[in-house]
mmCIF file of C-alpha atoms in Angstrom:
data_model
loop_
_atom_site.group_PDB
_atom_site.id
_atom_site.type_symbol
_atom_site.label_atom_id
_atom_site.label_comp_id
_atom_site.label_asym_id
_atom_site.label_seq_id
_atom_site.Cartn_x
_atom_site.Cartn_y
_atom_site.Cartn_z
ATOM 1 C CA MET A 22 -22.859 25.044 17.388
ATOM 2 C CA ARG A 23 -21.336 22.286 16.236
ATOM 3 C CA LYS A 24 -17.571 21.996 15.479
ATOM 4 C CA ILE A 25 -16.299 21.695 12.590
ATOM 5 C CA LYS A 26 -15.118 17.939 11.825
ATOM 6 C CA LEU A 27 -11.040 17.187 10.967
ATOM 7 C CA PHE A 28 -9.353 14.065 10.188
ATOM 8 C CA VAL A 29 -5.944 13.888 12.022
ATOM 9 C CA THR A 30 -3.709 11.084 10.615
ATOM 10 C CA LYS A 31 -1.319 11.747 13.320
ATOM 11 C CA PRO A 32 -0.646 13.519 17.070
ATOM 12 C CA PHE A 33 1.706 16.958 15.909
ATOM 13 C CA PRO A 34 2.837 19.385 17.470
ATOM 14 C CA ALA A 35 1.354 23.065 17.658
ATOM 15 C CA SER A 36 1.331 25.932 20.217
ATOM 16 C CA GLN A 37 -2.330 25.295 20.747
ATOM 17 C CA ASP A 38 -4.797 21.961 20.910
ATOM 18 C CA PRO A 39 -7.008 22.048 17.830
ATOM 19 C CA GLU A 40 -9.623 20.106 19.665
ATOM 20 C CA ASP A 41 -10.234 23.884 21.384
ATOM 21 C CA ARG A 42 -12.022 24.302 17.946
ATOM 22 C CA TYR A 43 -12.660 21.254 15.774
ATOM 23 C CA GLU A 44 -13.960 17.865 16.587
ATOM 24 C CA ILE A 45 -11.472 15.192 15.839
ATOM 25 C CA VAL A 46 -11.081 11.453 14.363
ATOM 26 C CA GLY A 47 -8.270 9.629 13.605
ATOM 27 C CA PRO A 48 -7.077 6.806 11.343
ATOM 28 C CA GLU A 49 -9.207 4.291 14.393
ATOM 29 C CA SER A 50 -12.373 5.968 12.044
ATOM 30 C CA LEU A 51 -11.718 4.524 8.954
ATOM 31 C CA SER A 52 -13.719 1.120 9.958
ATOM 32 C CA ASP A 53 -17.114 3.351 10.318
ATOM 33 C CA PRO A 54 -18.459 5.924 7.356
ATOM 34 C CA GLU A 55 -20.599 7.414 9.867
ATOM 35 C CA GLN A 56 -18.406 9.180 11.579
ATOM 36 C CA LEU A 57 -16.357 9.957 8.629
ATOM 37 C CA GLU A 58 -19.573 11.144 6.548
ATOM 38 C CA ASP A 59 -19.176 15.297 7.817
ATOM 39 C CA VAL A 60 -15.456 15.182 8.068
ATOM 40 C CA ARG A 61 -14.605 18.120 6.386
ATOM 41 C CA GLY A 62 -10.640 18.656 6.684
ATOM 42 C CA ILE A 63 -7.691 16.473 6.996
ATOM 43 C CA ILE A 64 -4.544 17.269 8.750
ATOM 44 C CA ALA A 65 -1.867 14.964 7.384
ATOM 45 C CA ALA A 66 0.518 14.135 9.588
ATOM 46 C CA GLY A 67 3.273 11.132 9.237
ATOM 47 C CA HIS A 68 3.042 8.793 6.523
ATOM 48 C CA MET A 69 0.036 7.276 5.775
ATOM 49 C CA PRO A 70 -1.168 7.644 2.279
ATOM 50 C CA ILE A 71 -3.826 10.617 1.423
ATOM 51 C CA GLY A 72 -5.485 9.814 -2.057
ATOM 52 C CA LYS A 73 -8.812 8.883 -3.842
ATOM 53 C CA ASP A 74 -9.156 5.881 -1.577
ATOM 54 C CA LEU A 75 -9.438 7.864 1.554
ATOM 55 C CA PHE A 76 -11.285 11.014 -0.681
ATOM 56 C CA ALA A 77 -13.934 8.268 -1.468
ATOM 57 C CA LYS A 78 -14.281 8.072 2.582
ATOM 58 C CA LEU A 79 -14.788 11.348 3.313
ATOM 59 C CA PRO A 80 -17.442 12.777 0.815
ATOM 60 C CA ASN A 81 -17.662 16.171 2.401
ATOM 61 C CA LEU A 82 -13.679 16.409 2.545
ATOM 62 C CA GLU A 83 -12.931 20.272 1.716
ATOM 63 C CA ILE A 84 -9.144 20.596 2.442
ATOM 64 C CA VAL A 85 -6.223 18.546 3.276
ATOM 65 C CA ALA A 86 -3.482 20.612 5.666
ATOM 66 C CA ARG A 87 0.041 18.683 5.395
ATOM 67 C CA PHE A 88 1.981 19.533 8.422
ATOM 68 C CA GLY A 89 5.296 19.701 6.295
ATOM 69 C CA VAL A 90 6.985 20.821 3.477
ATOM 70 C CA GLY A 91 6.454 18.048 1.371
ATOM 71 C CA TYR A 92 3.404 16.516 0.158
ATOM 72 C CA ASP A 93 4.605 13.538 -1.675
ATOM 73 C CA THR A 94 2.122 11.463 0.532
ATOM 74 C CA VAL A 95 -0.774 13.327 -1.291
ATOM 75 C CA GLU A 96 -2.057 12.464 -4.606
ATOM 76 C CA ILE A 97 -2.390 15.854 -5.930
ATOM 77 C CA SER A 98 -4.151 14.925 -8.484
ATOM 78 C CA ALA A 99 -6.633 13.100 -7.127
ATOM 79 C CA ALA A 100 -7.154 15.982 -5.047
ATOM 80 C CA ASN A 101 -7.587 18.908 -7.809
ATOM 81 C CA ASP A 102 -9.861 16.125 -9.544
ATOM 82 C CA ALA A 103 -12.408 16.161 -6.183
ATOM 83 C CA GLY A 104 -11.834 19.574 -5.788
ATOM 84 C CA ILE A 105 -9.991 19.760 -2.406
ATOM 85 C CA VAL A 106 -7.816 22.300 -1.931
ATOM 86 C CA VAL A 107 -3.953 20.582 -0.594
ATOM 87 C CA THR A 108 -1.744 23.110 2.000
ATOM 88 C CA ASN A 109 2.013 22.207 3.119
ATOM 89 C CA THR A 110 4.107 24.433 5.835
ATOM 90 C CA PRO A 111 6.865 26.285 3.195
ATOM 91 C CA ASP A 112 9.009 28.519 4.992
ATOM 92 C CA VAL A 113 8.704 28.022 8.818
ATOM 93 C CA LEU A 114 11.596 24.661 8.214
ATOM 94 C CA THR A 115 13.572 26.102 6.022
ATOM 95 C CA ASP A 116 16.506 26.787 8.198
ATOM 96 C CA GLU A 117 15.903 24.319 10.375
ATOM 97 C CA VAL A 118 16.229 22.314 7.747
ATOM 98 C CA ALA A 119 19.415 24.153 6.131
ATOM 99 C CA ASP A 120 21.424 23.817 9.159
ATOM 100 C CA LEU A 121 20.872 20.745 9.535
ATOM 101 C CA ALA A 122 22.037 19.538 6.080
ATOM 102 C CA LEU A 123 25.104 21.649 6.770
ATOM 103 C CA GLY A 124 25.988 20.085 10.086
ATOM 104 C CA LEU A 125 24.736 16.586 8.541
ATOM 105 C CA LEU A 126 27.812 17.517 5.520
ATOM 106 C CA ILE A 127 30.503 18.814 7.968
ATOM 107 C CA ALA A 128 30.132 15.529 10.301
ATOM 108 C CA THR A 129 29.886 13.118 6.957
ATOM 109 C CA VAL A 130 33.084 14.915 5.512
ATOM 110 C CA ARG A 131 34.956 15.495 9.176
ATOM 111 C CA LYS A 132 33.883 11.931 10.556
ATOM 112 C CA ILE A 133 32.391 13.276 13.759
ATOM 113 C CA PRO A 134 29.961 10.724 14.789
ATOM 114 C CA GLN A 135 32.919 7.735 14.190
ATOM 115 C CA ALA A 136 35.558 10.252 16.208
ATOM 116 C CA ASP A 137 32.934 10.207 18.890
ATOM 117 C CA ARG A 138 32.424 6.421 19.059
ATOM 118 C CA PHE A 139 36.266 6.177 18.769
ATOM 119 C CA LEU A 140 37.054 8.141 22.411
ATOM 120 C CA ARG A 141 34.202 6.820 24.118
ATOM 121 C CA SER A 142 35.045 3.166 23.135
ATOM 122 C CA GLY A 143 38.500 4.193 24.919
ATOM 123 C CA GLN A 144 40.470 4.151 21.721
ATOM 124 C CA TRP A 145 42.029 7.456 21.739
ATOM 125 C CA GLN A 146 44.164 5.760 24.662
ATOM 126 C CA SER A 147 45.989 3.607 22.092
ATOM 127 C CA GLY A 148 46.317 6.161 19.482
ATOM 128 C CA ALA A 149 45.123 9.295 17.876
ATOM 129 C CA PHE A 150 41.491 9.148 15.316
ATOM 130 C CA PRO A 151 42.590 9.040 11.604
ATOM 131 C CA LEU A 152 42.772 11.646 9.577
ATOM 132 C CA SER A 153 39.357 12.844 7.795
ATOM 133 C CA ASN A 154 39.327 14.342 4.264
ATOM 134 C CA SER A 155 38.532 17.872 4.382
ATOM 135 C CA LEU A 156 35.905 20.677 3.043
ATOM 136 C CA ARG A 157 38.502 22.919 1.951
ATOM 137 C CA GLY A 158 38.899 23.356 -2.125
ATOM 138 C CA GLN A 159 35.862 20.742 -2.385
ATOM 139 C CA LYS A 160 32.717 21.823 -5.055
ATOM 140 C CA VAL A 161 29.189 21.632 -3.740
ATOM 141 C CA GLY A 162 26.150 20.517 -5.668
ATOM 142 C CA ILE A 163 22.900 21.699 -4.640
ATOM 143 C CA LEU A 164 20.581 19.452 -6.145
ATOM 144 C CA GLY A 165 17.147 21.635 -5.979
ATOM 145 C CA LEU A 166 17.387 25.478 -5.368
ATOM 146 C CA GLY A 167 13.946 25.704 -3.888
ATOM 147 C CA ARG A 168 13.512 27.423 -0.600
ATOM 148 C CA ILE A 169 15.698 24.764 1.475
ATOM 149 C CA GLY A 170 18.356 24.504 -1.483
ATOM 150 C CA ALA A 171 18.916 27.861 -1.388
ATOM 151 C CA ALA A 172 19.658 28.619 2.098
ATOM 152 C CA ILE A 173 21.527 25.510 1.983
ATOM 153 C CA ALA A 174 23.835 26.907 -0.979
ATOM 154 C CA ALA A 175 23.844 30.648 1.054
ATOM 155 C CA ARG A 176 25.137 28.772 4.172
ATOM 156 C CA VAL A 177 27.888 26.533 1.835
ATOM 157 C CA ALA A 178 28.867 29.746 0.347
ATOM 158 C CA ALA A 179 29.603 31.440 3.110
ATOM 159 C CA MET A 180 31.875 28.642 3.891
ATOM 160 C CA ASP A 181 34.271 29.758 0.701
ATOM 161 C CA LEU A 182 33.262 26.574 -1.128
ATOM 162 C CA ASP A 183 32.461 26.444 -4.965
ATOM 163 C CA VAL A 184 28.316 26.457 -5.015
ATOM 164 C CA SER A 185 26.718 24.765 -8.467
ATOM 165 C CA TYR A 186 23.155 23.521 -8.762
ATOM 166 C CA CYS A 187 20.837 21.975 -10.806
ATOM 167 C CA ASN A 188 17.340 23.004 -10.770
ATOM 168 C CA ARG A 189 14.118 22.261 -13.301
ATOM 169 C CA SER A 190 14.981 25.702 -14.715
ATOM 170 C CA GLN A 191 18.139 28.265 -13.948
ATOM 171 C CA LYS A 192 17.431 30.616 -11.639
ATOM 172 C CA ALA A 193 17.994 34.534 -13.087
ATOM 173 C CA ASP A 194 19.176 35.697 -9.506
ATOM 174 C CA ALA A 195 21.160 32.655 -8.478
ATOM 175 C CA PRO A 196 24.652 33.778 -7.819
ATOM 176 C CA TYR A 197 25.813 29.950 -8.881
ATOM 177 C CA ARG A 198 26.541 28.041 -11.825
ATOM 178 C CA TYR A 199 23.688 26.288 -13.408
ATOM 179 C CA PHE A 200 23.673 22.653 -14.845
ATOM 180 C CA PRO A 201 20.563 21.031 -16.792
ATOM 181 C CA THR A 202 20.711 17.732 -15.157
ATOM 182 C CA PRO A 203 21.554 15.829 -12.242
ATOM 183 C CA LEU A 204 24.405 14.047 -13.486
ATOM 184 C CA SER A 205 26.006 17.037 -15.748
ATOM 185 C CA LEU A 206 25.966 18.320 -11.473
ATOM 186 C CA ALA A 207 27.472 14.808 -9.980
ATOM 187 C CA GLN A 208 29.882 15.380 -13.152
ATOM 188 C CA SER A 209 31.553 18.605 -11.784
ATOM 189 C CA CYS A 210 30.902 18.415 -8.368
ATOM 190 C CA ASP A 211 33.089 16.453 -5.171
ATOM 191 C CA ILE A 212 29.957 16.865 -2.725
ATOM 192 C CA LEU A 213 25.928 16.386 -4.088
ATOM 193 C CA ILE A 214 23.350 17.381 -1.587
ATOM 194 C CA VAL A 215 20.058 16.414 -2.298
ATOM 195 C CA VAL A 216 17.272 18.421 -1.668
ATOM 196 C CA VAL A 217 14.329 17.988 -4.322
ATOM 197 C CA PRO A 218 10.389 17.143 -3.397
ATOM 198 C CA GLY A 219 9.868 13.516 -3.265
ATOM 199 C CA ASN A 220 7.946 11.812 -5.934
ATOM 200 C CA THR A 221 5.354 9.061 -5.786
ATOM 201 C CA ASP A 222 6.235 7.290 -9.345
ATOM 202 C CA GLY A 223 8.745 5.417 -7.456
ATOM 203 C CA GLU A 224 11.469 7.083 -9.940
ATOM 204 C CA ALA A 225 15.173 8.078 -8.437
ATOM 205 C CA VAL A 226 16.788 11.500 -9.636
ATOM 206 C CA VAL A 227 19.546 10.443 -8.165
ATOM 207 C CA ASP A 228 20.675 6.784 -9.913
ATOM 208 C CA ARG A 229 23.655 5.147 -10.174
ATOM 209 C CA GLU A 230 24.983 6.541 -12.807
ATOM 210 C CA VAL A 231 24.815 10.218 -10.867
ATOM 211 C CA LEU A 232 26.158 8.165 -7.642
ATOM 212 C CA HIS A 233 29.443 6.690 -9.825
ATOM 213 C CA ALA A 234 29.792 10.284 -11.577
ATOM 214 C CA LEU A 235 30.333 11.307 -7.604
ATOM 215 C CA GLY A 236 33.307 9.252 -7.626
ATOM 216 C CA PRO A 237 35.167 7.150 -4.731
ATOM 217 C CA SER A 238 35.965 10.372 -3.180
ATOM 218 C CA GLY A 239 32.382 12.306 -3.577
ATOM 219 C CA VAL A 240 29.899 12.479 -0.808
ATOM 220 C CA LEU A 241 26.599 12.120 -0.875
ATOM 221 C CA ILE A 242 24.200 14.329 1.440
ATOM 222 C CA ASN A 243 20.283 13.373 1.602
ATOM 223 C CA VAL A 244 18.119 15.939 3.168
ATOM 224 C CA ALA A 245 15.072 15.738 0.760
ATOM 225 C CA ARG A 246 13.094 12.061 0.718
ATOM 226 C CA GLY A 247 14.335 8.403 0.832
ATOM 227 C CA SER A 248 12.537 8.035 -2.359
ATOM 228 C CA VAL A 249 14.497 10.430 -5.076
ATOM 229 C CA VAL A 250 17.847 7.839 -4.587
ATOM 230 C CA ASP A 251 18.023 4.672 -5.316
ATOM 231 C CA GLU A 252 18.926 3.301 -1.976
ATOM 232 C CA PRO A 253 20.176 -0.298 -3.519
ATOM 233 C CA ALA A 254 22.345 1.615 -5.789
ATOM 234 C CA LEU A 255 23.586 4.064 -2.837
ATOM 235 C CA THR A 256 24.314 1.309 -0.529
ATOM 236 C CA ASP A 257 26.461 -0.591 -3.758
ATOM 237 C CA ALA A 258 28.383 2.300 -4.598
ATOM 238 C CA LEU A 259 29.423 3.074 -0.915
ATOM 239 C CA ALA A 260 30.099 -0.679 -0.750
ATOM 240 C CA SER A 261 32.170 -0.846 -3.491
ATOM 241 C CA GLY A 262 33.758 2.415 -2.888
ATOM 242 C CA GLN A 263 32.116 3.770 -5.850
ATOM 243 C CA LEU A 264 31.482 6.215 -3.739
ATOM 244 C CA GLY A 265 33.097 7.648 -0.678
ATOM 245 C CA ALA A 266 30.616 9.027 1.770
ATOM 246 C CA ALA A 267 27.187 9.517 2.616
ATOM 247 C CA GLY A 268 25.084 11.571 5.202
ATOM 248 C CA LEU A 269 21.416 10.602 4.545
ATOM 249 C CA ASP A 270 18.953 12.010 7.059
ATOM 250 C CA VAL A 271 15.499 10.231 4.842
ATOM 251 C CA PHE A 272 15.024 6.485 3.651
ATOM 252 C CA ALA A 273 13.018 4.877 1.217
ATOM 253 C CA ASP A 274 10.946 2.612 3.617
ATOM 254 C CA GLU A 275 11.145 4.804 7.288
ATOM 255 C CA PRO A 276 11.360 4.091 9.989
ATOM 256 C CA ASN A 277 13.354 0.612 8.178
ATOM 257 C CA VAL A 278 17.024 1.320 7.153
ATOM 258 C CA PRO A 279 18.444 -1.220 5.565
ATOM 259 C CA ALA A 280 21.317 -3.396 7.823
ATOM 260 C CA ASP A 281 24.064 -3.024 5.511
ATOM 261 C CA LEU A 282 23.723 1.044 5.519
ATOM 262 C CA ILE A 283 23.995 1.258 9.351
ATOM 263 C CA GLU A 284 26.780 -1.430 9.510
ATOM 264 C CA MET A 285 29.031 0.882 7.369
ATOM 265 C CA ASP A 286 31.633 3.422 9.082
ATOM 266 C CA ASN A 287 31.559 5.636 5.855
ATOM 267 C CA VAL A 288 27.867 6.933 6.091
ATOM 268 C CA VAL A 289 26.363 8.937 8.667
ATOM 269 C CA LEU A 290 22.831 8.083 9.343
ATOM 270 C CA LEU A 291 19.677 10.101 11.193
ATOM 271 C CA PRO A 292 16.382 9.558 11.849
ATOM 272 C CA HIS A 293 14.583 12.091 9.583
ATOM 273 C CA ILE A 294 15.165 15.303 11.897
ATOM 274 C CA GLY A 295 15.575 17.777 9.471
ATOM 275 C CA SER A 296 12.935 20.545 11.284
ATOM 276 C CA ALA A 297 12.676 17.778 14.325
ATOM 277 C CA ALA A 298 13.075 21.131 16.857
ATOM 278 C CA ILE A 299 10.720 22.179 19.397
ATOM 279 C CA SER A 300 10.142 25.779 18.143
ATOM 280 C CA THR A 301 9.887 24.461 14.112
ATOM 281 C CA ARG A 302 7.791 21.919 14.611
ATOM 282 C CA ASN A 303 5.412 24.057 16.211
ATOM 283 C CA ALA A 304 5.662 26.496 13.912
ATOM 284 C CA MET A 305 4.374 23.733 11.240
ATOM 285 C CA GLY A 306 1.679 22.823 12.937
ATOM 286 C CA ASP A 307 0.107 26.254 13.514
ATOM 287 C CA LEU A 308 0.282 26.972 9.668
ATOM 288 C CA ALA A 309 -1.589 23.327 9.189
ATOM 289 C CA LEU A 310 -3.744 24.574 11.610
ATOM 290 C CA SER A 311 -3.425 28.435 10.585
ATOM 291 C CA ASN A 312 -4.885 27.061 6.756
ATOM 292 C CA ILE A 313 -7.643 25.161 8.412
ATOM 293 C CA ASP A 314 -8.685 28.306 10.313
ATOM 294 C CA SER A 315 -8.251 30.239 7.385
ATOM 295 C CA TRP A 316 -9.827 28.282 4.901
ATOM 296 C CA PHE A 317 -13.152 27.453 7.006
ATOM 297 C CA ALA A 318 -13.404 31.528 7.891
ATOM 298 C CA GLY A 319 -13.925 31.655 3.998
ATOM 299 C CA THR A 320 -10.767 33.576 3.425
ATOM 300 C CA GLY A 321 -9.050 30.698 1.533
ATOM 301 C CA ALA A 322 -6.067 28.850 2.169
ATOM 302 C CA LEU A 323 -2.828 30.444 3.262
ATOM 303 C CA THR A 324 -0.684 28.044 1.639
ATOM 304 C CA PRO A 325 -2.044 26.086 -0.937
ATOM 305 C CA VAL A 326 0.055 23.832 -2.701
ATOM 306 C CA SER A 327 0.535 25.289 -6.388
#
């Protein structure tokens, strides 16, 4: 019996090899229509756009399984129009990303990477590392109280810090103060942690006004998507002192990070590693494959995007 054919945009980790039960083709097959005609599923890893242009080349496509919780690389409306199911990998990476966000927050406020560089360069021999700011007494705003946002909020609250949040709608069971807009949240807090889903319309949720509302001692932490923050405005605010510091795991044009940000000493930069632990990435790959398996077994997708 011939194997079902999948289009895989990029190799991804998983505890099982998909080639054991599927025929796999990759981006190199895009120039060969015959290779694509009988593709029935996509596993979408990385940043390759998945939308109507690709769908037009895959007339028998039924499902797109996104490797990751974010699905901003997939044109959901185009998939809906074509009757294609889209899935993602929620829950299995929630704690990993929340842990990373907390570590990035502490590293940014207490200047841990800067202190490491200070010691390694021999500067400790000439004097003590400059004092950092403290987390004590800081008010933390969570922008986006979904699964990951709630996990971050719980960790921050456990550190005896004041927590508030902004979400599309107020959560009845959330024990934190609610603010209806990103601006009102930023005006009320010292630290803003961004956890909202990425968007495809290019409009930043965190714009110049929101950044300025945080103020010269304010801190921005972004573990969401680079597109949700106005990156040029962020760079300007950090350079001018209108914003105190930032910890960034995501950028607008990955892996290209603006040179101005790299040169700043009040920024902690990470190469999009929020979920990048071996066990977590394997769990994400397994869930993406399980969605594919369940779909072609006739039992429906496990974690469809609503």
